[in-house]
Coordinates of C-alpha atoms in Angstrom, one line a residue:
Chain A
X946 CA 41.0 2.8 28.2
X947 CA 38.4 5.5 28.7
X948 CA 39.4 8.0 31.4
X949 CA 36.7 10.3 32.8
X950 CA 38.2 13.2 34.8
X951 CA 36.2 15.5 37.0
X952 CA 33.3 15.6 34.7
X953 CA 30.2 17.6 35.7
X954 CA 27.1 18.4 33.7
X955 CA 24.1 20.7 34.4
X956 CA 21.0 21.2 32.3
X957 CA 19.3 24.5 32.8
X958 CA 20.8 24.8 36.3
X959 CA 19.8 21.3 37.4
X960 CA 22.9 19.1 38.1
X961 CA 22.9 15.9 36.1
X962 CA 26.5 14.7 36.6
X963 CA 28.6 15.7 39.5
X964 CA 32.3 15.4 39.5
X965 CA 32.6 12.0 37.9
X966 CA 36.0 10.3 38.0
X967 CA 36.1 6.9 36.3
X968 CA 38.3 4.5 34.4
X969 CA 36.6 2.1 32.1
X970 CA 38.7 -1.1 31.4
X971 CA 39.9 -1.4 27.9
X972 CA 38.6 -4.9 27.2
X973 CA 35.5 -6.8 28.1
X974 CA 31.9 -5.7 28.8
X975 CA 31.3 -2.8 31.2
X976 CA 27.7 -2.3 32.3
X977 CA 26.4 1.1 33.4
X978 CA 23.5 0.6 35.9
X979 CA 21.5 2.8 38.1
X980 CA 18.0 4.1 38.7
X981 CA 16.2 6.3 36.1
X982 CA 17.6 9.8 35.9
X983 CA 21.0 8.7 37.4
X984 CA 22.8 10.3 34.4
X985 CA 23.9 7.0 32.6
X986 CA 22.8 8.2 29.2
X987 CA 24.3 11.7 29.7
X988 CA 27.6 10.2 30.7
X989 CA 27.6 7.9 27.6
X990 CA 26.7 10.8 25.2
X991 CA 29.5 13.0 26.8
X992 CA 32.0 10.2 26.2
X993 CA 30.8 9.9 22.6
X994 CA 30.9 13.7 22.0
X995 CA 27.2 13.9 21.3
X996 CA 26.9 16.8 23.6
X997 CA 29.6 19.3 24.5
X998 CA 31.6 18.8 27.8
X999 CA 30.9 21.6 30.3
X1000 CA 33.5 20.7 32.8
X1001 CA 36.2 18.1 33.1
X1002 CA 38.0 16.0 30.5
X1003 CA 37.4 12.6 28.8
X1004 CA 40.0 10.6 26.8
X1005 CA 39.3 7.5 24.8
X1006 CA 42.5 5.5 24.1
X1007 CA 44.4 8.7 24.6
X1008 CA 42.2 10.8 22.2
X1009 CA 40.8 13.8 23.9
X1010 CA 37.1 14.1 23.4
X1011 CA 36.2 17.5 22.1
X1012 CA 39.7 18.2 20.6
X1013 CA 39.8 15.1 18.4
X1014 CA 38.2 15.5 14.9
X1015 CA 34.8 13.7 14.9
X1016 CA 35.9 11.5 12.0
X1017 CA 39.0 10.2 13.8
X1018 CA 37.0 9.4 16.9
X1019 CA 34.4 7.6 14.8
X1020 CA 37.1 5.1 13.9
X1021 CA 37.8 4.4 17.6
X1022 CA 34.4 4.6 19.2
X1023 CA 30.8 3.8 18.0
X1024 CA 27.7 4.9 19.8
X1025 CA 24.1 3.8 19.7
X1026 CA 21.7 6.1 21.6
X1027 CA 18.3 5.1 22.8
X1028 CA 15.9 4.7 20.0
X1029 CA 17.2 7.1 17.4
X1030 CA 14.3 7.8 15.0
X1031 CA 15.5 7.1 11.4
X1032 CA 13.3 9.2 9.1
X1033 CA 15.1 8.1 5.9
X1034 CA 13.6 5.4 3.7
X1035 CA 16.4 2.8 3.8
X1036 CA 16.8 -0.9 3.5
X1037 CA 18.3 -2.8 6.4
X1038 CA 21.5 -3.6 4.4
X1039 CA 21.9 0.1 3.4
X1040 CA 21.5 1.3 7.0
X1041 CA 24.0 -1.3 8.3
X1042 CA 26.5 -0.3 5.6
X1043 CA 26.4 3.3 6.9
X1044 CA 28.6 2.0 9.7
X1045 CA 31.5 1.9 7.2
X1046 CA 31.1 5.7 6.5
X1047 CA 34.0 6.8 8.8
X1048 CA 36.3 4.6 6.8
X1049 CA 35.1 5.0 3.3
X1050 CA 33.4 8.4 3.2
X1051 CA 30.5 6.9 1.4
X1052 CA 32.3 5.1 -1.4
X1053 CA 31.4 1.5 -0.7
X1054 CA 34.2 -1.0 -1.5
X1055 CA 34.1 -4.8 -1.7
X1056 CA 35.6 -5.0 1.7
X1057 CA 32.8 -2.8 3.1
X1058 CA 30.2 -5.1 1.5
X1059 CA 31.8 -8.1 3.1
X1060 CA 31.9 -6.5 6.5
X1061 CA 28.3 -5.4 6.1
X1062 CA 27.3 -9.0 5.3
X1063 CA 29.3 -10.2 8.3
X1064 CA 27.5 -7.8 10.6
X1065 CA 24.1 -8.9 9.2
X1066 CA 25.0 -12.5 9.8
X1067 CA 26.4 -11.9 13.3
X1068 CA 23.0 -10.5 14.4
X1069 CA 21.0 -12.9 12.4
X1070 CA 19.5 -10.2 10.1
X1071 CA 20.1 -11.8 6.7
X1072 CA 16.5 -12.9 6.3
X1073 CA 15.2 -9.3 6.1
X1074 CA 18.3 -7.6 4.8
X1075 CA 16.4 -6.1 1.9
X1076 CA 13.4 -4.9 3.7
X1077 CA 12.8 -1.2 4.4
X1078 CA 13.4 -0.3 8.1
X1079 CA 10.1 1.4 8.5
X1080 CA 8.4 -2.1 8.0
X1081 CA 10.3 -3.7 10.9
X1082 CA 9.1 -4.1 14.4
X1083 CA 10.7 -2.1 17.2
X1084 CA 12.9 -5.0 18.3
X1085 CA 14.1 -5.8 14.8
X1086 CA 15.0 -2.1 14.3
X1087 CA 16.9 -2.1 17.5
X1088 CA 19.0 -5.1 16.3
X1089 CA 19.6 -3.5 13.0
X1090 CA 21.0 -0.4 14.7
X1091 CA 23.2 -2.5 16.9
X1092 CA 24.5 -4.2 13.8
X1093 CA 25.2 -0.8 12.2
X1094 CA 27.2 0.3 15.3
X1095 CA 29.1 -3.0 15.2
X1096 CA 29.8 -2.6 11.5
X1097 CA 31.6 0.6 12.3
X1098 CA 34.4 -1.7 13.3
X1099 CA 35.6 0.4 16.3
X1100 CA 37.5 -0.8 19.3
X1101 CA 34.9 0.7 21.6
X1102 CA 31.1 0.1 21.3
X1103 CA 28.9 2.3 23.4
X1104 CA 25.3 1.1 23.6
X1105 CA 22.5 2.9 25.5
X1106 CA 19.9 0.4 26.6
X1107 CA 20.0 -1.8 23.5
X1108 CA 17.7 -4.3 25.2
X1109 CA 14.8 -1.9 24.9
X1110 CA 12.0 -3.4 22.8
X1111 CA 13.6 -6.8 22.8
X1112 CA 11.8 -9.9 24.1
X1113 CA 13.6 -12.4 26.4
X1114 CA 14.8 -14.5 23.5
X1115 CA 16.4 -11.6 21.5
X1116 CA 17.7 -9.9 24.7
X1117 CA 19.6 -13.1 25.5
X1118 CA 20.8 -13.5 21.9
X1119 CA 22.1 -9.9 21.8
X1120 CA 23.9 -10.2 25.2
X1121 CA 25.5 -13.4 24.0
X1122 CA 26.5 -11.9 20.7
X1123 CA 28.1 -8.9 22.6
X1124 CA 29.9 -11.2 25.0
X1125 CA 31.2 -13.2 22.0
X1126 CA 32.4 -9.9 20.3
X1127 CA 34.2 -8.8 23.5
X1128 CA 35.9 -12.2 23.9
X1129 CA 36.9 -13.2 20.4
X1130 CA 37.7 -9.7 19.0
X1131 CA 39.0 -8.1 22.1
X1132 CA 36.7 -5.1 21.7
X1133 CA 35.4 -3.1 24.6
X1134 CA 31.7 -2.7 25.1
X1135 CA 30.1 -0.2 27.4
X1136 CA 26.4 -0.8 27.8
X1137 CA 23.6 0.8 29.8
X1138 CA 21.4 -1.9 31.3
X1139 CA 18.2 -1.8 33.4
X1140 CA 18.1 -5.5 34.0
X1141 CA 20.5 -6.1 36.9
X1142 CA 20.7 -9.9 36.1
X1143 CA 21.8 -9.2 32.5
X1144 CA 24.5 -7.0 34.0
X1145 CA 25.6 -9.5 36.6
X1146 CA 25.6 -12.4 34.1
X1147 CA 27.3 -10.8 31.1
X1148 CA 29.4 -7.9 32.3
X1149 CA 33.0 -8.1 33.5
X1150 CA 32.8 -4.7 35.3
X1151 CA 29.9 -2.8 36.6
X1152 CA 29.6 1.0 37.2
X1153 CA 26.7 2.1 39.2
X1154 CA 25.4 5.7 39.0
X1155 CA 22.9 7.4 41.3
X1156 CA 22.0 11.1 41.4
X1157 CA 24.7 11.9 38.9
X1158 CA 27.5 10.3 40.9
X1159 CA 29.3 7.0 40.9
X1160 CA 28.1 5.1 43.9
X1161 CA 29.8 1.7 43.2
X1162 CA 32.1 0.1 40.7
X1163 CA 33.8 -3.2 40.4
X1164 CA 33.3 -6.7 39.1
X1165 CA 29.8 -8.2 39.4
X1166 CA 30.8 -10.3 42.4
X1167 CA 31.4 -7.2 44.4
X1168 CA 28.2 -5.4 43.3
X1169 CA 25.7 -8.3 43.4
X1170 CA 24.9 -8.3 47.1
X1171 CA 21.9 -7.0 49.0
X1172 CA 23.7 -4.1 50.6
X1173 CA 25.3 -2.6 47.5
X1174 CA 22.1 -3.0 45.5
X1175 CA 20.1 -1.4 48.2
X1176 CA 22.4 1.6 48.1
X1177 CA 22.1 1.8 44.3
X1178 CA 18.4 1.1 43.8
X1179 CA 16.9 2.1 47.1
X1180 CA 15.2 -1.1 48.2
X1181 CA 16.2 -4.5 49.6
X1182 CA 16.4 -7.3 47.1
X1183 CA 17.4 -10.9 47.9
X1184 CA 20.5 -12.3 46.1
X1185 CA 20.6 -16.0 45.6
X1186 CA 23.2 -18.3 44.2
X1187 CA 22.5 -20.4 41.1
X1188 CA 25.3 -22.9 40.1
X1189 CA 27.7 -20.7 42.0
X1190 CA 26.7 -17.5 40.2
X1191 CA 24.7 -14.7 41.9
X1192 CA 21.1 -14.2 40.8
X1193 CA 19.2 -11.1 41.9
X1194 CA 15.5 -11.5 42.8
X1195 CA 14.9 -7.9 42.1
X1196 CA 11.1 -8.3 41.3
X1197 CA 10.2 -9.8 44.7
Chain B
X1334 CA 17.0 -1.9 -7.3
X1335 CA 19.9 0.0 -8.9
X1336 CA 18.4 -0.9 -12.3
X1337 CA 15.1 0.4 -11.4
X1338 CA 16.3 3.8 -10.4
X1339 CA 18.5 4.1 -13.6
X1340 CA 15.4 3.3 -15.7
X1341 CA 13.3 5.9 -13.8
X1342 CA 16.0 8.5 -14.1
X1343 CA 16.5 7.9 -17.9
X1344 CA 12.7 8.1 -18.5
X1345 CA 12.5 11.3 -16.5
X1346 CA 15.4 12.7 -18.6
X1347 CA 13.6 11.8 -21.8
X1348 CA 10.3 13.4 -20.6
X1349 CA 12.2 16.5 -19.5
X1350 CA 13.9 16.8 -23.0
X1351 CA 10.5 16.4 -24.6
X1352 CA 9.1 19.2 -22.5
X1353 CA 12.0 21.4 -23.4
X1354 CA 11.6 20.6 -27.1
X1355 CA 7.9 21.3 -26.9
X1356 CA 8.5 24.6 -25.0
X1357 CA 10.9 25.7 -27.7
X1358 CA 8.8 24.7 -30.8
X1359 CA 5.0 24.7 -30.1
X1360 CA 3.2 27.5 -31.7
X1361 CA 6.3 29.1 -33.3
X1362 CA 5.4 31.7 -35.9
X1363 CA 6.5 35.1 -37.2
X1364 CA 10.1 36.0 -36.7
X1365 CA 11.4 32.5 -35.8
X1366 CA 14.9 33.4 -34.7
X1367 CA 13.7 36.2 -32.5
X1368 CA 11.1 34.0 -30.9
X1369 CA 13.6 31.2 -30.4
X1370 CA 16.0 33.5 -28.7
X1371 CA 13.4 34.9 -26.4
X1372 CA 12.2 31.4 -25.5
X1373 CA 15.7 30.1 -25.0
X1374 CA 16.4 32.8 -22.4
X1375 CA 13.1 32.1 -20.6
X1376 CA 13.7 28.3 -20.8
X1377 CA 17.2 28.7 -19.2
X1378 CA 15.6 30.8 -16.4
X1379 CA 12.9 28.2 -15.8
X1380 CA 15.4 25.4 -15.7
X1381 CA 17.6 27.3 -13.2
X1382 CA 14.6 28.0 -11.0
X1383 CA 13.4 24.4 -11.2
X1384 CA 16.8 22.9 -10.3
X1385 CA 17.6 25.4 -7.6
X1386 CA 14.2 24.8 -5.9
X1387 CA 14.4 21.1 -6.2
X1388 CA 18.0 20.9 -4.8
X1389 CA 17.4 23.4 -2.0
X1390 CA 14.3 21.5 -0.9
X1391 CA 16.0 18.1 -0.9
X1392 CA 19.0 19.5 1.1
X1393 CA 16.7 21.4 3.5
X1394 CA 14.6 18.3 4.2
X1395 CA 17.7 16.3 4.8
X1396 CA 19.2 18.8 7.2
X1397 CA 15.9 19.1 9.2
X1398 CA 15.3 15.3 8.9
X1399 CA 11.7 15.5 7.8
X1400 CA 9.9 15.3 4.5
X1401 CA 7.3 18.0 5.0
X1402 CA 9.3 21.2 5.5
X1403 CA 10.6 23.1 2.6
X1404 CA 12.7 26.3 2.6
X1405 CA 9.6 28.4 1.7
X1406 CA 7.3 26.8 4.3
X1407 CA 10.0 27.8 6.8
X1408 CA 9.8 31.4 5.5
X1409 CA 13.2 31.5 3.7
X1410 CA 11.8 33.3 0.6
X1411 CA 10.0 35.8 2.9
X1412 CA 13.5 36.4 4.2
X1413 CA 14.6 37.2 0.7
X1414 CA 11.8 39.6 0.1
X1415 CA 12.8 41.2 3.4
X1416 CA 16.4 41.5 2.3
X1417 CA 15.1 43.2 -0.8
X1418 CA 13.0 45.6 1.1
X1419 CA 15.9 46.3 3.5
X1420 CA 18.0 47.2 0.5
X1421 CA 15.4 49.5 -1.1
X1422 CA 14.9 51.1 2.3
X1423 CA 18.7 51.6 2.8
X1424 CA 19.6 53.1 -0.6
X1425 CA 16.2 54.4 -1.9
X1426 CA 14.1 53.3 -4.9
X1427 CA 16.0 55.4 -7.3
X1428 CA 19.3 54.0 -6.2
X1429 CA 17.8 50.5 -6.3
X1430 CA 16.5 51.0 -9.8
X1431 CA 19.8 52.5 -11.0
X1432 CA 21.9 49.9 -9.3
X1433 CA 23.4 47.1 -11.5
X1434 CA 20.9 44.3 -11.0
X1435 CA 23.7 41.8 -10.5
X1436 CA 25.2 43.9 -7.8
X1437 CA 21.8 44.2 -6.2
X1438 CA 21.3 40.4 -6.4
X1439 CA 24.7 39.8 -4.8
X1440 CA 23.8 42.2 -2.0
X1441 CA 20.4 40.6 -1.4
X1442 CA 21.8 37.1 -1.5
X1443 CA 24.6 37.9 0.9
X1444 CA 22.2 39.6 3.4
X1445 CA 19.9 36.6 3.1
X1446 CA 22.6 33.9 3.6
X1447 CA 23.8 35.7 6.7
X1448 CA 20.3 36.1 8.1
X1449 CA 19.4 32.5 7.4
X1450 CA 22.5 31.2 9.2
X1451 CA 21.9 33.4 12.2
X1452 CA 18.2 32.4 12.4
X1453 CA 18.1 28.7 11.5
X1454 CA 21.2 27.3 13.1
X1455 CA 20.1 28.0 16.7
X1456 CA 16.7 26.6 15.8
X1457 CA 18.2 23.3 14.5
X1458 CA 20.6 23.1 17.4
X1459 CA 17.6 23.3 19.9
X1460 CA 16.4 19.8 18.7
X1461 CA 12.8 20.9 18.0
X1462 CA 10.1 18.5 16.9
X1463 CA 8.3 18.9 13.6
X1464 CA 5.2 20.7 14.8
X1465 CA 7.3 23.3 16.7
X1466 CA 9.5 23.7 13.7
X1467 CA 6.5 24.2 11.4
X1468 CA 5.0 26.7 13.8
X1469 CA 8.3 28.6 14.0
X1470 CA 8.6 28.6 10.2
X1471 CA 5.1 30.0 9.8
X1472 CA 5.9 32.6 12.5
X1473 CA 9.2 33.5 10.9
X1474 CA 7.5 33.9 7.5
X1475 CA 4.8 36.2 8.9
X1476 CA 7.4 38.2 10.8
X1477 CA 9.5 38.9 7.7
X1478 CA 6.5 39.5 5.5
X1479 CA 5.2 42.0 8.1
X1480 CA 8.6 43.6 8.4
X1481 CA 8.7 43.9 4.7
X1482 CA 5.4 45.6 4.5
X1483 CA 6.3 47.9 7.4
X1484 CA 9.4 48.9 5.4
X1485 CA 7.2 49.3 2.4
X1486 CA 5.0 51.8 4.3
X1487 CA 8.1 53.7 5.4
X1488 CA 9.5 54.2 1.9
X1489 CA 7.9 56.6 -0.6
X1490 CA 5.3 55.3 -3.1
X1491 CA 7.7 55.3 -6.1
X1492 CA 10.2 53.1 -4.2
X1493 CA 7.2 50.9 -3.3
X1494 CA 6.4 50.2 -6.9
X1495 CA 10.0 49.2 -7.6
X1496 CA 9.8 46.8 -4.7
X1497 CA 6.4 45.3 -5.5
X1498 CA 7.5 44.2 -8.9
X1499 CA 10.1 42.0 -7.2
X1500 CA 7.9 40.2 -4.6
X1501 CA 5.3 38.1 -6.5
X1502 CA 5.8 34.7 -8.2
X1503 CA 5.5 35.0 -11.9
X1504 CA 6.8 32.4 -14.3
X1505 CA 6.1 34.3 -17.5
X1506 CA 7.7 37.6 -16.5
X1507 CA 11.2 36.6 -15.6
X1508 CA 13.9 38.9 -14.3
X1509 CA 16.2 37.9 -17.1
X1510 CA 19.0 40.3 -16.5
X1511 CA 20.1 38.2 -13.5
X1512 CA 20.2 35.0 -15.5
X1513 CA 24.0 34.6 -15.9
X1514 CA 24.7 35.3 -12.2
X1515 CA 21.9 33.0 -11.2
X1516 CA 23.1 30.3 -13.5
X1517 CA 26.6 30.5 -12.1
X1518 CA 25.5 30.5 -8.5
X1519 CA 23.2 27.5 -9.1
X1520 CA 26.0 25.6 -10.8
X1521 CA 28.4 26.2 -7.9
X1522 CA 25.6 25.1 -5.5
X1523 CA 24.9 22.0 -7.4
X1524 CA 28.6 21.1 -7.6
X1525 CA 28.9 21.4 -3.8
X1526 CA 25.8 19.4 -3.1
X1527 CA 26.8 16.7 -5.5
X1528 CA 30.2 16.4 -3.9
X1529 CA 28.5 16.2 -0.5
X1530 CA 25.9 13.6 -1.6
X1531 CA 27.3 10.8 0.7
X1532 CA 27.6 13.2 3.6
X1533 CA 23.9 14.2 3.0
X1534 CA 22.9 10.5 3.1
X1535 CA 24.5 10.3 6.6
X1536 CA 23.1 13.7 7.7
X1537 CA 19.6 12.3 6.9
X1538 CA 20.1 9.8 9.8
X1539 CA 19.8 12.6 12.3
X1540 CA 22.1 14.5 14.5
X1541 CA 23.2 11.8 16.9
X1542 CA 23.8 9.1 14.4
X1543 CA 25.6 11.3 12.0
X1544 CA 27.9 12.7 14.8
X1545 CA 28.5 9.1 15.8
X1546 CA 29.5 8.3 12.2
X1547 CA 32.1 11.1 12.3
X1548 CA 30.4 14.3 10.9
X1549 CA 31.1 17.6 12.5
X1550 CA 27.4 18.2 12.6
X1551 CA 27.1 21.9 13.5
X1552 CA 29.7 22.9 10.8
X1553 CA 28.1 20.7 8.0
X1554 CA 24.6 21.9 8.8
X1555 CA 25.7 25.6 8.9
X1556 CA 27.2 25.2 5.5
X1557 CA 24.2 23.5 4.1
X1558 CA 21.7 26.1 5.5
X1559 CA 23.8 28.8 3.8
X1560 CA 23.8 26.9 0.6
X1561 CA 20.0 26.4 0.7
X1562 CA 19.6 30.2 1.4
X1563 CA 21.7 31.0 -1.7
X1564 CA 19.7 28.7 -3.9
X1565 CA 16.4 30.1 -2.6
X1566 CA 17.8 33.6 -3.3
X1567 CA 18.4 32.5 -6.9
X1568 CA 14.9 31.2 -7.5
X1569 CA 13.2 34.0 -5.6
X1570 CA 15.2 36.6 -7.5
X1571 CA 14.2 35.1 -10.9
X1572 CA 10.5 34.4 -10.4
X1573 CA 9.5 35.5 -6.9
X1574 CA 8.4 33.4 -3.9
X1575 CA 6.8 30.0 -4.5
X1576 CA 5.6 28.0 -1.5
X1577 CA 4.8 24.4 -2.4
X1578 CA 6.6 23.7 -5.6
X1579 CA 9.6 22.2 -3.9
X1580 CA 7.5 20.0 -1.7
X1581 CA 5.6 18.8 -4.7
X1582 CA 8.6 17.9 -6.9
X1583 CA 10.6 16.2 -4.2
X1584 CA 7.6 14.2 -3.0
X1585 CA 7.0 13.1 -6.6
X1586 CA 10.6 12.3 -7.2
X1587 CA 11.0 10.3 -4.1
X1588 CA 7.8 8.4 -4.8
X1589 CA 9.1 7.5 -8.3
X1590 CA 12.5 6.2 -7.2
X1591 CA 11.6 4.9 -3.8
X1592 CA 14.8 5.8 -2.1
X1593 CA 16.3 8.7 -0.2
X1594 CA 19.8 8.2 -1.5
X1595 CA 21.0 11.6 -2.6
X1596 CA 22.9 10.4 -5.6
X1597 CA 19.6 9.3 -7.1
X1598 CA 17.1 11.6 -5.4
X1599 CA 18.8 14.9 -6.3
X1600 CA 18.7 14.3 -10.1
X1601 CA 15.3 12.8 -9.9
X1602 CA 13.8 15.8 -8.0
X1603 CA 15.6 18.2 -10.4
X1604 CA 14.2 16.4 -13.5
X1605 CA 10.7 16.3 -12.1
X1606 CA 11.0 20.0 -11.3
X1607 CA 12.0 20.7 -14.9
X1608 CA 9.2 18.6 -16.3
X1609 CA 6.5 20.3 -14.1
X1610 CA 7.8 23.8 -14.7
X1611 CA 8.7 23.7 -18.4
X1612 CA 5.9 21.3 -19.3
X1613 CA 3.3 23.1 -17.3
X1614 CA 4.4 26.5 -18.7
X1615 CA 4.2 25.0 -22.3
X1616 CA 0.7 23.7 -21.7
X1617 CA -0.6 26.9 -20.1
X1618 CA 1.0 29.3 -22.5
X1619 CA 0.5 27.5 -25.8
X1620 CA -2.2 24.9 -25.4
X1621 CA -4.6 26.7 -23.0
X1622 CA -3.6 30.1 -24.4
X1623 CA -2.6 31.5 -21.0
X1624 CA -5.9 30.8 -19.3
X1625 CA -4.3 30.6 -15.9
X1626 CA -0.9 31.3 -14.4
X1627 CA 1.3 28.4 -13.6
X1628 CA 2.1 29.7 -10.2
X1629 CA -1.5 29.4 -9.1
X1630 CA -1.8 25.8 -10.5
X1631 CA 1.4 24.6 -8.9
X1632 CA 0.6 26.2 -5.5
X1633 CA -2.8 24.5 -5.6
X1634 CA -1.5 21.0 -6.4
X1635 CA 1.5 21.5 -4.1
X1636 CA -0.8 22.7 -1.3
X1637 CA -2.9 19.6 -1.7
X1638 CA 0.2 17.3 -1.6
X1639 CA 1.3 19.1 1.6
X1640 CA -2.1 18.5 3.3
X1641 CA -2.1 14.8 2.2
X1642 CA 1.4 14.3 3.5
X1643 CA 0.5 15.9 6.8
X1644 CA -2.7 13.9 7.2
X1645 CA -1.1 10.7 6.0
X1646 CA 1.3 11.1 8.8
X1647 CA 4.6 11.1 7.0
X1648 CA 6.6 10.8 10.2
X1649 CA 9.0 13.7 10.8

């Protein structure tokens, strides 16, 4: 379980997160939603110790963020931030294999090779495994980075808007793959999503942020209604039912 | 892929050995043993300089995650000249000249390592983009060069002469008395970098990804910056500041092996550096009869490479 306790964050005097208290369930897919500038990415990077905590505490499976050595945490939690620019000239397979670094310190074993291959297959990347990443499209690169994060083999996967740059087909493929990982391997996935329907369809739990505070959290059934969504996103959107599941007509 | 890099590395090794052999033997006459001994000392110095510049440039580029910056473009060797001036200013030219050169070198290197860590770590932590970094580097370079010349005006003319001899690149007049200390420092530096080669591969992925993969980013980067500073101190102490040599040899090495893996890139860049420096010196000294200085030629070609890389848009 990830426990966030009284966490506040300010950047040059401007408050970004205010007194966040949150428990993220230890299995399944948890979606972080909310308007731009709500603090979703900041919260994720605080949990993953990418920036120092200013106030409050965070624990991941009992490990205190900030006090736990980075390498230990890297075996429990993997993070993918939005669009990290990789300047290095690397092939897809090499980049995915970096996910094994917290376990092997750079000395690649046969087991690492097998796990890398499995990650490539899982995200359907085998056909361009030997291409250089700077020759890929934005969407393909995004998938490669998700595969690397997956290859880290951690119980927690934190993904910041992984659907960026993906077309409808690949967005659906990726969400299905993540759902499958959460179900079959009992790993926990925390994912920042902008598409409310992806969140409602694939997540088990939704946390909504607005102006740096949690405004709603609970299973999709509790969030997917006009009142809650208006409170989160600031306008009225119809919610219909399709085969018994809620579907948000957010573009109307 | 693995095979290709082995072949390239082996060929580079053969060419480097050929250059070394040529440097030692071409145009040998008169007292052969005396000449050989003289050349051997110079050769050792050239190799130390070549390797330390190549390795420091690779590490610096990895730490800053770009392929255009080098320690000298960021003004690190200006920092060394400043450390030197500071030392002359503090203890006077006579003291400076009398002082054991090894002790002097140790003092300068220490001052430089500390200044580099104080200056560059905050810059890297601030997540600057390339253009801003470049601008900062140029400014830092100008600042320290100006500070050095300010100090030069404050000291008396005799001290100034002592100082001036130390602040220009010269591949044929090498400060040989430092050779053993420089050799030792370079070897230690190389050993550390080689042990860290996998960590450097991860570091090249950038701050967020490498933290996510379990590096203590600030600590590793601080160590690496100090190591780069020590290696720059070595090369600057032996031959003076050189701006574009590192950029040239690393770009060439990377082009030849087509990977950024440090286990391959480090030796490749070092071998290219030895070839360019020792081979170039041989040609200029013995074939062209000293028609030009190697420093000028290298800076000219390296400067062109720098411009081409900037215009070609090597991202970050």
